[in-house]
Amino acid sequence: MTFCALPYEEREAKNGISKQIGIQGIPSLLILGPVPANGGERPLINKSLRGVIESGDFSDFPFHRKPYGALDQAGGDINDAKCLVVFHENGDDDEQKELIDVMKAVSEKCSDKTGMKFLWALNPNGLAPQVRAAANLPKMSDKPTMIMLDLPDQGGYYVSKETDITIENVMKFVEDPGDRQQL
């Protein structure tokens, strides 16, 4: 896949685009839609494509933003929105697939109402160990760990004691996350 890029010399244009779209880090990769038939600004489809491209999975082109996904591909989402994250790095393939299905189902039920992102951490590398350490979570085990990150609220987070990750149990945690903790 080829991508357009701004030359380094175009700092003024880069700064204007960064401010308009809200880009905070580099490198950043975003995708814009086509110019509307009546003219005007091209719509922003997704401003956080870096993780998608790094994963090599291009099956969802043109990569519209989803309220769910892998923690490693969440980009700035964890800094910009409340995120429910389930860690299950030691789960087998069937357990991990089931967990992903649960998170997608929960996101369909409540993401429009909450603006929350629903993420999973199945990779023992990447962001998972960093988030685990920051939130003082236990080391990886055979049981999943569920937390709610609310970084926009001054680094707040909530930890669930529930290890049975079902649609009902995740919904209960969304509705009543318990005591707020601080990163």
mmCIF file of C-alpha atoms in Angstrom, residues 33-43:
data_model
loop_
_atom_site.group_PDB
_atom_site.id
_atom_site.type_symbol
_atom_site.label_atom_id
_atom_site.label_comp_id
_atom_site.label_asym_id
_atom_site.label_seq_id
_atom_site.Cartn_x
_atom_site.Cartn_y
_atom_site.Cartn_z
ATOM 1 C CA GLY A 33 -12.349 10.069 2.849
ATOM 2 C CA PRO A 34 -12.976 11.393 -0.637
ATOM 3 C CA VAL A 35 -13.803 15.034 -1.288
ATOM 4 C CA PRO A 36 -17.591 15.402 -0.929
ATOM 5 C CA ALA A 37 -19.522 15.789 -4.200
ATOM 6 C CA ASN A 38 -20.457 19.357 -3.256
ATOM 7 C CA GLY A 39 -16.842 20.196 -2.361
ATOM 8 C CA GLY A 40 -15.454 21.078 1.017
ATOM 9 C CA GLU A 41 -13.293 19.262 3.544
ATOM 10 C CA ARG A 42 -12.451 15.597 3.170
ATOM 11 C CA PRO A 43 -13.887 13.692 6.162
#
